[in-house]
Short mmCIF file of C-alpha atoms and ligand atoms in Angstrom, two decimals:
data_model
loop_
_atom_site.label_atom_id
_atom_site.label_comp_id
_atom_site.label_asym_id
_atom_site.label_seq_id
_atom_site.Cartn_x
_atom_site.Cartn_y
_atom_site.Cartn_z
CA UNK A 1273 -58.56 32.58 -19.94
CA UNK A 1274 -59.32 29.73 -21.90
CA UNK A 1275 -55.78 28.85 -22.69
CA UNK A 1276 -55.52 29.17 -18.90
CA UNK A 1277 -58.56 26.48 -17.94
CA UNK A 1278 -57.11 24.12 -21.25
CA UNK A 1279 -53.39 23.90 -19.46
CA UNK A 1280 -54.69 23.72 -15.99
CA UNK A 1281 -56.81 20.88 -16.88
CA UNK A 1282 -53.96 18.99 -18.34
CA UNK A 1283 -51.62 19.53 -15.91
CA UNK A 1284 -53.61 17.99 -13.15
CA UNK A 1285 -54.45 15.01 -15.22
CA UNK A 1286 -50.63 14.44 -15.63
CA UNK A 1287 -50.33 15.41 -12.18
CA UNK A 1288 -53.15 12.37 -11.39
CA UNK A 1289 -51.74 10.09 -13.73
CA UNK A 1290 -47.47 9.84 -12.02
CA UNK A 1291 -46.93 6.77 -10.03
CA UNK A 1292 -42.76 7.96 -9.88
CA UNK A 1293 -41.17 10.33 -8.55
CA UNK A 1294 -39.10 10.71 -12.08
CA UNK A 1295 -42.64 11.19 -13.48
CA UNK A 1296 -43.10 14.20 -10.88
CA UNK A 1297 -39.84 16.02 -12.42
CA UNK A 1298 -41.22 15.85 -15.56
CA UNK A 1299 -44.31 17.51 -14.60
CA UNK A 1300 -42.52 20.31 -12.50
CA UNK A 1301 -39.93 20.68 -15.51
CA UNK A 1302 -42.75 21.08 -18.25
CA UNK A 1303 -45.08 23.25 -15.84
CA UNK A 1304 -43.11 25.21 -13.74
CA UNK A 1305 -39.71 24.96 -15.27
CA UNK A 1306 -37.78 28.07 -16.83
CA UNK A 1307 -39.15 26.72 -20.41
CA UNK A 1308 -42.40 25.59 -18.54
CA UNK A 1309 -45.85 26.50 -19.75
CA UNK A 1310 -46.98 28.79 -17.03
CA UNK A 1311 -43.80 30.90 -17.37
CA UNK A 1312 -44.85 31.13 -20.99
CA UNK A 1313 -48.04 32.13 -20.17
CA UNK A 1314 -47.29 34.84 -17.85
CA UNK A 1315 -44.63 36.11 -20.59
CA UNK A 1316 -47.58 36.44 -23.23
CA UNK A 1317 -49.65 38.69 -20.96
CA UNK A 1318 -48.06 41.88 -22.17
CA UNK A 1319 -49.79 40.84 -25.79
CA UNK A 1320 -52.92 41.17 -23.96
CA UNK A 1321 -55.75 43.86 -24.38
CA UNK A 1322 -55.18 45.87 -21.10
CA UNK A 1323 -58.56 44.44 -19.49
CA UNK A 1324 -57.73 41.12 -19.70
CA UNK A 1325 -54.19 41.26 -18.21
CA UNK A 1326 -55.16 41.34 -14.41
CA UNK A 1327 -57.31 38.69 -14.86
CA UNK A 1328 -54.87 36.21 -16.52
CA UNK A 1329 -51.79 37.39 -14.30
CA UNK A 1330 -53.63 36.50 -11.13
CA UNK A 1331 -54.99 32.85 -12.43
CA UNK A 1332 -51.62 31.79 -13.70
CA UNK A 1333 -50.14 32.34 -10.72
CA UNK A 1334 -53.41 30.78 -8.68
CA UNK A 1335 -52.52 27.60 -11.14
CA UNK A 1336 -48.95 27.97 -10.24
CA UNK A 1337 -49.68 27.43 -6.66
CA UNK A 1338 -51.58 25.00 -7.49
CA UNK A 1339 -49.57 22.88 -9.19
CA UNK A 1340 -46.89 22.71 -6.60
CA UNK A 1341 -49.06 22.14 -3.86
CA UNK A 1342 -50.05 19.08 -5.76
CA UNK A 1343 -46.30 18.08 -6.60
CA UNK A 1344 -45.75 18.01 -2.96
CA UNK A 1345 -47.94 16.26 -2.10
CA UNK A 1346 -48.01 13.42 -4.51
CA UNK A 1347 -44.30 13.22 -3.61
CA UNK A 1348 -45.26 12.53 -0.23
CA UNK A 1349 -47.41 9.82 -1.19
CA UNK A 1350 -45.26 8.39 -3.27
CA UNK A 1351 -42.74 8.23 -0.72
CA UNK A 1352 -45.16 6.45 1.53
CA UNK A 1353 -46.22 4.07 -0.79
CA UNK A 1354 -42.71 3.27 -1.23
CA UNK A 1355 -41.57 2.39 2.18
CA UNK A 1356 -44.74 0.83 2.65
CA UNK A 1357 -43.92 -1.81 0.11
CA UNK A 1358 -40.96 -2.07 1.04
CA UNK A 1359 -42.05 -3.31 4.52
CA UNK A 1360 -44.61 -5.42 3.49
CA UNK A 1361 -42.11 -7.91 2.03
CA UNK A 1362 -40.89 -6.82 -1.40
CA UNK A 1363 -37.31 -5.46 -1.33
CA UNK A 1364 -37.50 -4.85 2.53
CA UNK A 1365 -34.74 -7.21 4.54
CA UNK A 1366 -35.02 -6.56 7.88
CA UNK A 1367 -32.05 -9.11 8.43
CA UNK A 1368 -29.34 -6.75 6.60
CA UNK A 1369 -26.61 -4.36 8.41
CA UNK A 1370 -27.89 -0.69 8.02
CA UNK A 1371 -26.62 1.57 5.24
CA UNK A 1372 -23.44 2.64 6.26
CA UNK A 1373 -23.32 6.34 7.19
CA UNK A 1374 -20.57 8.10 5.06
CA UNK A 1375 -17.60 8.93 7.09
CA UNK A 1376 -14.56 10.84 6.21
CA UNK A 1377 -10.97 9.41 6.49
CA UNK A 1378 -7.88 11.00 7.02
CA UNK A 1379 -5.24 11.76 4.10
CA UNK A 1380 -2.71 9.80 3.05
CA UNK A 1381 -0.65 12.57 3.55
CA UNK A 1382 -1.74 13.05 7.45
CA UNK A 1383 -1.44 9.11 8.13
CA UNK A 1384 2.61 8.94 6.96
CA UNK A 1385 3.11 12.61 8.80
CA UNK A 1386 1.80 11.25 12.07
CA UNK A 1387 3.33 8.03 11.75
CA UNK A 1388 7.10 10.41 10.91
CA UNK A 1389 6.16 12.08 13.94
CA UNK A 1390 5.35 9.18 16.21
CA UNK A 1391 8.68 8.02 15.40
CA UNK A 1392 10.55 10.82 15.62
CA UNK A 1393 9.14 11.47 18.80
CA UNK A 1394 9.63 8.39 20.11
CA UNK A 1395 13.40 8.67 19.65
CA UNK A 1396 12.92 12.32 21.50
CA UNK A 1397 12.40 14.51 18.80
CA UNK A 1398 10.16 18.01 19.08
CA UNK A 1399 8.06 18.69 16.64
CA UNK A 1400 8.67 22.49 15.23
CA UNK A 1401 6.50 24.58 12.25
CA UNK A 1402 7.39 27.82 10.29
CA UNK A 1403 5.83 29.76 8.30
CA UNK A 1404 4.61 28.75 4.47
CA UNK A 1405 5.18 32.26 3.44
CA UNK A 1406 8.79 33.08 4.23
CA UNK A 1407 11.31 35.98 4.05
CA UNK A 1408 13.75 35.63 1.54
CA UNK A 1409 16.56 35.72 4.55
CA UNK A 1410 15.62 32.35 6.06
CA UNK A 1411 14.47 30.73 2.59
CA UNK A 1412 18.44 31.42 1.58
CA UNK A 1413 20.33 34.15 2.78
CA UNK A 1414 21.16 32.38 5.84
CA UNK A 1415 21.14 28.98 4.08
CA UNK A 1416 24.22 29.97 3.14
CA UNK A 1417 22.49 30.31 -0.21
CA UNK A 1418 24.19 33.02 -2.33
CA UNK A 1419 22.36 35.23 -4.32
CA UNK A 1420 23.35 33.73 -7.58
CA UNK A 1421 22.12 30.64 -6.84
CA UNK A 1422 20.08 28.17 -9.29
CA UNK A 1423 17.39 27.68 -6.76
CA UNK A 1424 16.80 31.31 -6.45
CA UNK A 1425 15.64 31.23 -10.14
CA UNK A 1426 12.33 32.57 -10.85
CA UNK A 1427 11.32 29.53 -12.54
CA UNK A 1428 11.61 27.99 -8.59
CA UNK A 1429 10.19 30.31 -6.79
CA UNK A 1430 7.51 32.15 -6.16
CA UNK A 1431 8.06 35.28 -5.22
CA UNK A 1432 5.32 36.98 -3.24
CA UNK A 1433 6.40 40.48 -2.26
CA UNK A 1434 9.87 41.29 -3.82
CA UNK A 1435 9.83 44.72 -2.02
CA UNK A 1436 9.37 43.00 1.13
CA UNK A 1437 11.64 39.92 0.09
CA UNK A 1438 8.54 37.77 0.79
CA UNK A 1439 8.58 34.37 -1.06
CA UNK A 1440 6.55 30.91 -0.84
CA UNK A 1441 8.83 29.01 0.83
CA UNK A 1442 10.52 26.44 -1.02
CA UNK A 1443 12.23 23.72 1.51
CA UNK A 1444 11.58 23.34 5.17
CA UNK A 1445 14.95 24.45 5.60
CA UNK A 1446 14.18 27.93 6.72
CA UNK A 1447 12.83 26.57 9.94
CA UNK A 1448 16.41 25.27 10.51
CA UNK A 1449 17.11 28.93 11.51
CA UNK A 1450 14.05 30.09 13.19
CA UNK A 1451 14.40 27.70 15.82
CA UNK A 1452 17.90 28.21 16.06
CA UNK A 1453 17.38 32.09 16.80
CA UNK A 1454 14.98 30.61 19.54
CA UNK A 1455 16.29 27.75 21.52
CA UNK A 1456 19.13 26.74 23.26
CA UNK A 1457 21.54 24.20 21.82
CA UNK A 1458 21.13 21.01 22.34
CA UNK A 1459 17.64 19.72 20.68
CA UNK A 1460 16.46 17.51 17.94
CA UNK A 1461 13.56 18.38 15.90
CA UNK A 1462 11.95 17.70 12.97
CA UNK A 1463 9.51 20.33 10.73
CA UNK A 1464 7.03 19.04 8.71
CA UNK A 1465 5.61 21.28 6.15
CA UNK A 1466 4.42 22.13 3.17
CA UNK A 1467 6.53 24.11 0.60
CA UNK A 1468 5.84 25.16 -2.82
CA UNK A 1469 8.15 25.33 -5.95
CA UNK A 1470 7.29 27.52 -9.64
CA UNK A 1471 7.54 23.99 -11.61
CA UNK A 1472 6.15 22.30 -14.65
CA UNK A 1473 3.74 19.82 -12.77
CA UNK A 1474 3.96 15.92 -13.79
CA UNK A 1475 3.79 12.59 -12.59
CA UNK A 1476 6.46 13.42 -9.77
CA UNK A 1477 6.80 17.19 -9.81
CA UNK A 1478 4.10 19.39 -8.00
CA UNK A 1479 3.90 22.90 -6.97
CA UNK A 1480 2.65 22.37 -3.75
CA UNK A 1481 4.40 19.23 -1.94
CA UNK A 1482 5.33 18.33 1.52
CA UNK A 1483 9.15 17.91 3.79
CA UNK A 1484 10.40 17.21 6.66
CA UNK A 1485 13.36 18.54 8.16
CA UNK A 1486 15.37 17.02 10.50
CA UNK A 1487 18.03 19.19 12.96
CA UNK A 1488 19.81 18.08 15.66
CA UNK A 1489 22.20 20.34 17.40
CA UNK A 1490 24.90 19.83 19.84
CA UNK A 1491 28.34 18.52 20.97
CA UNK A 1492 30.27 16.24 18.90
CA UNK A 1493 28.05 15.40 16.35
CA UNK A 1494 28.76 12.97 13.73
CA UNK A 1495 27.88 11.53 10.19
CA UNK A 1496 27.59 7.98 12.31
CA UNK A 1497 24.91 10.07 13.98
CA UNK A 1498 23.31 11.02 10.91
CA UNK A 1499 22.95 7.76 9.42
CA UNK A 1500 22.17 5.82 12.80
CA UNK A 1501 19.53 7.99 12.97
CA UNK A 1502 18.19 7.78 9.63
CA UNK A 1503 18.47 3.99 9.62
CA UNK A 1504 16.70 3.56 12.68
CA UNK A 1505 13.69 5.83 11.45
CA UNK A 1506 13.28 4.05 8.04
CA UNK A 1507 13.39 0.13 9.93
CA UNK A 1508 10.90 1.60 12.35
CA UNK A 1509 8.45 2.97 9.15
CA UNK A 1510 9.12 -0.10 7.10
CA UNK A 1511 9.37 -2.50 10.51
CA UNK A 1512 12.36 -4.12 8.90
CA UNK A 1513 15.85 -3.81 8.74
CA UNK A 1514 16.88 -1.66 5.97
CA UNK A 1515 20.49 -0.48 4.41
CA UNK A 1516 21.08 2.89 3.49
CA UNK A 1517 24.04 4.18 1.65
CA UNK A 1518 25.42 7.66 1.49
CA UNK A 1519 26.32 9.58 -1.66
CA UNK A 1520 28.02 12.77 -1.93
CA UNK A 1521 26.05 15.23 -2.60
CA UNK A 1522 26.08 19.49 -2.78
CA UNK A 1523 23.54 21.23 -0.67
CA UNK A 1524 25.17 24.67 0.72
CA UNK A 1525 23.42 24.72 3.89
CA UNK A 1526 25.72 21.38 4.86
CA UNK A 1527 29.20 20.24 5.08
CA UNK A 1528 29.62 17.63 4.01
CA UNK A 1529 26.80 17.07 2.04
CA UNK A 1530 24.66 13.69 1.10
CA UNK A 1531 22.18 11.80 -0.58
CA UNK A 1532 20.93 8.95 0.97
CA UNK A 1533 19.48 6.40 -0.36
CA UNK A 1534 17.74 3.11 0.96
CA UNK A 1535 17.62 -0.12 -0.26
CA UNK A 1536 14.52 -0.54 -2.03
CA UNK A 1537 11.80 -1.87 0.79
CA UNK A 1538 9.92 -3.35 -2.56
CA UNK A 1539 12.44 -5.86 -4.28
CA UNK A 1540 15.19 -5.76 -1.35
CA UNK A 1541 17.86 -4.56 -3.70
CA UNK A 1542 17.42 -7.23 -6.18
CA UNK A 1543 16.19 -4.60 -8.58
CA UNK A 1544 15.29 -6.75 -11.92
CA UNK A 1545 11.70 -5.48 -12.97
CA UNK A 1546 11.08 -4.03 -9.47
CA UNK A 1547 8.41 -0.96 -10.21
CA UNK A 1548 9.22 1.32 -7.48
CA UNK A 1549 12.98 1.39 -7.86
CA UNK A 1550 12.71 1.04 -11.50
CA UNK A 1551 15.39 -1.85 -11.29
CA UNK A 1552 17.90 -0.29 -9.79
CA UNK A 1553 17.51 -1.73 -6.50
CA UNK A 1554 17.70 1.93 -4.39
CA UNK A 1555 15.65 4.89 -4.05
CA UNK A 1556 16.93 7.94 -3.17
CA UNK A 1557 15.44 8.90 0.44
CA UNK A 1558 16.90 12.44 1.47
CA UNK A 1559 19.52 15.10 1.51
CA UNK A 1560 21.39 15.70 4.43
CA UNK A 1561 24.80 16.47 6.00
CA UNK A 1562 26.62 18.06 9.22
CA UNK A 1563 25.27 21.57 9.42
CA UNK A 1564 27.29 24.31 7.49
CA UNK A 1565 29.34 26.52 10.48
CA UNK A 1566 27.99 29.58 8.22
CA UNK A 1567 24.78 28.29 9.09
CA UNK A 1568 25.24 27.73 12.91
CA UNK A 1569 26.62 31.64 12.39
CA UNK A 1570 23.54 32.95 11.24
CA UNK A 1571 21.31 31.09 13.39
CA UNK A 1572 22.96 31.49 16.80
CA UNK A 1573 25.75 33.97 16.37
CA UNK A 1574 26.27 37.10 18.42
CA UNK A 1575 24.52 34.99 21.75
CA UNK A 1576 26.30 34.47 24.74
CA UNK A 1577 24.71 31.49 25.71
CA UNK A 1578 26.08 29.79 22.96
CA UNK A 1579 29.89 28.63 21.91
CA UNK A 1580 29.90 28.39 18.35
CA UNK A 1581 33.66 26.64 18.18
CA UNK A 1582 32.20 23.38 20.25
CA UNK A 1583 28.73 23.66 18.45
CA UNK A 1584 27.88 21.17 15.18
CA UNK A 1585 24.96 19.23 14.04
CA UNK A 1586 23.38 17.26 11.65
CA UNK A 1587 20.87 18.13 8.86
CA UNK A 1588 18.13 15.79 6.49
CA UNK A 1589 15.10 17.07 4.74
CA UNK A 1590 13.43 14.36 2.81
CA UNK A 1591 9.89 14.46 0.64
CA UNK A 1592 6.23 13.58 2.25
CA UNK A 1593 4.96 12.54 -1.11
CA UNK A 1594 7.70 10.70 -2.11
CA UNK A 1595 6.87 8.48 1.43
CA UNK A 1596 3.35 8.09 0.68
CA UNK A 1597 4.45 6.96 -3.04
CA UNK A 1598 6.96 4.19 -1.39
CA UNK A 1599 4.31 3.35 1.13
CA UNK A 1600 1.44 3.15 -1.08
CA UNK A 1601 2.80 2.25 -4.14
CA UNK A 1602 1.39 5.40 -5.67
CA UNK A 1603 2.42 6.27 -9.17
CA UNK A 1604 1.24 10.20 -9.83
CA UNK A 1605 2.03 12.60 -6.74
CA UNK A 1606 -0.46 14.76 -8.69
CA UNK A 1607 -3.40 12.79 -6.99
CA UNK A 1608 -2.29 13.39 -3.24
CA UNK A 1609 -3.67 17.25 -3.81
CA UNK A 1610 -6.15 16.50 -6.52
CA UNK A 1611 -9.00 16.81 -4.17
CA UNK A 1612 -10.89 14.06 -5.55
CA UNK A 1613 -12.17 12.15 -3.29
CA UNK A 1614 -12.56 8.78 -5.01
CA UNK A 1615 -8.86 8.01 -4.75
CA UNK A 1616 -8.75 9.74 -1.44
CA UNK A 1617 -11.44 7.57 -0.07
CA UNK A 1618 -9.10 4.28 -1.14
CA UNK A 1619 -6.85 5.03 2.27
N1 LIG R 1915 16.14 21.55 1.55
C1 LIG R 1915 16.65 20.56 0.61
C2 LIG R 1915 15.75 20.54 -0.61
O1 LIG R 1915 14.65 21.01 -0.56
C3 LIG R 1915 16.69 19.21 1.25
C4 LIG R 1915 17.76 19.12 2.29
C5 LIG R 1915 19.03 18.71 1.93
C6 LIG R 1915 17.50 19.44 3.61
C7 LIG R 1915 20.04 18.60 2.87
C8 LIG R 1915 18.51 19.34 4.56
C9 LIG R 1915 19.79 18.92 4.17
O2 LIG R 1915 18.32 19.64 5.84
O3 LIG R 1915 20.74 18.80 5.10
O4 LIG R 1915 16.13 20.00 -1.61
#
């Protein structure tokens, strides 16, 4: 009990004695912390002859009570002193703008796929979604995608269910034939998404990144179509007239296949030490092509509605990130789903 009066005393002089708030921590931490002194003395009451152990049990934790009562409300005084000197002159400006409230912002990623879907829109697109985990079927098979196929790979996808041929999809592509299976010819949609590939992550490779896909189906479609198209979206993003070149390019889902690539909206093709093309004066912007008949077959064959002789279309699927990059002038794709919200908050 004497231990008990000695420690009580002292902690209400410290108690007394804080004029900050960091002093108050101190106190709590010392007193009532998990190393604090009363915890130690409640733990030595066990060493106790029997008689005295009530006794001590019940003032330690009278003290304890004590204490924080007394933390509270020197906190609270504190507090008031504060604002109190604040107002009468001191550090108090009545004349500045208010704190600002925090306020959240929306994603990079969000702000380009709105602005890809205003456009498209505009130019009398729909806007279609699928689902992120996919059957195998629509993720190839029908993609025209034969089983032997690199992308099939393991080290590519992510196979969820193999028993129920359930995989994380790994292109927008897939959507391609849901809607197909759905609507009736002619349409032109695009299908943001997310997709998700089993890859060695870097500066420009993620596992999780974001596409949209572009179909249009109907009569007569050409590659003039194609590129008109494509041309028009990118001067509309970049509000300037860009070129765009085709390449061939293999994608089994299209015939004939493309890249395509537009001039670089940074140096205007003039490459030299240009960053973003890397000198080279184009970046490459999407794949894309006329629609694969084997494709049209799986998506709309066997319908009466539809005649798959007069039926063709186009195709493009081009990379979220990548856009944000360009737009931004980003340099690790890792960041757009880092979660951290100090280079989130930059946007
Ligand atoms: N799905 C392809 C990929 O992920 C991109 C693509 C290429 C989409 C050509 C298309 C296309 O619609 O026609 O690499």
């Amino acid at each position: 009990m004497e231990a008990h009066a000695e420690l009580r005393d002292e902690a209400l002089a410290r108690l007394a004695a804080c004029t900050e708030l960091a002093e108050l921590r101190s106190v709590e931490k010392d007193y009532l912390g998990p190393e604090g002194a009363i915890g130690a003395l409640l733990a030595s009451i066990p060493s106790l002859p029997k008689e005295e152990r009530p006794k001590v049990g019940a003032a330690a934790n009278r003290l304890k009570k004590e204490l924080e009562a007394g933390l509270d409300k020197a906190r609270g005084e504190l507090e008031t002193a504060r604002v109190a000197a604040e107002r009468a002159g001191g550090d108090f400006d009545p004349s500045l703008p208010p704190r600002r409230a925090a306020r959240g912002s929306l994603h990079p990623l969000t702000k380009v796929r709105r602005e890809v879907e205003r456009i498209f829109s505009s130019m009398g697109y729909d806007i279609a979604d699928g689902p992120e985990v996919e059957l195998d079927y629509y993720n190839f098979q029908a993609l025209n995608i034969p089983v032997d196929h690199p992308s099939r790979e393991m080290q590519d996808t992510f196979y969820c269910d193999e028993e129920h041929h359930l995989v994380m999809r790994t292109q927008t592509s897939p959507v391609q034939i849901r809607v197909m299976e759905q609507r009736q010819p002619p349409f032109r949609l695009i299908a943001p998404g997310r997709v998700f590939r089993n890859e060695e992550q870097d500066a420009t490779h993620n596992h999780t990144f974001h596409q949209v896909e572009g179909l249009v189906v109907g009569e007569g479609i050409q590659v003039g179509h194609l590129t008109g198209t494509l041309k028009g979206f990118l001067a509309e993003l970049f509000q300037r007239q860009v070129q765009v070149r085709l390449r061939p390019g293999y994608f089994p889902f299209v015939e004939p296949g493309f890249e395509l690539d537009v001039a670089c909206p940074f140096c205007d093709e003039k490459g030299g030490t240009c960053r973003v093309c890397k000198g080279v004066g184009w970046v490459e912007f999407c794949g894309c092509g006329l629609v694969h008949p084997e494709v049209l077959a799986a998506g709309f064959g066997g319908r009466d509605d539809v005649d798959l002789d007069k039926l063709t279309g186009f195709a493009f699927g081009f990379g979220l990130d990548r856009l944000v990059m360009l737009r931004y002038g980003l340099d690790d794709i890792r960041n757009l789903m880092g979660g951290d919200l100090r280079f989130l908050e930059q946007f």
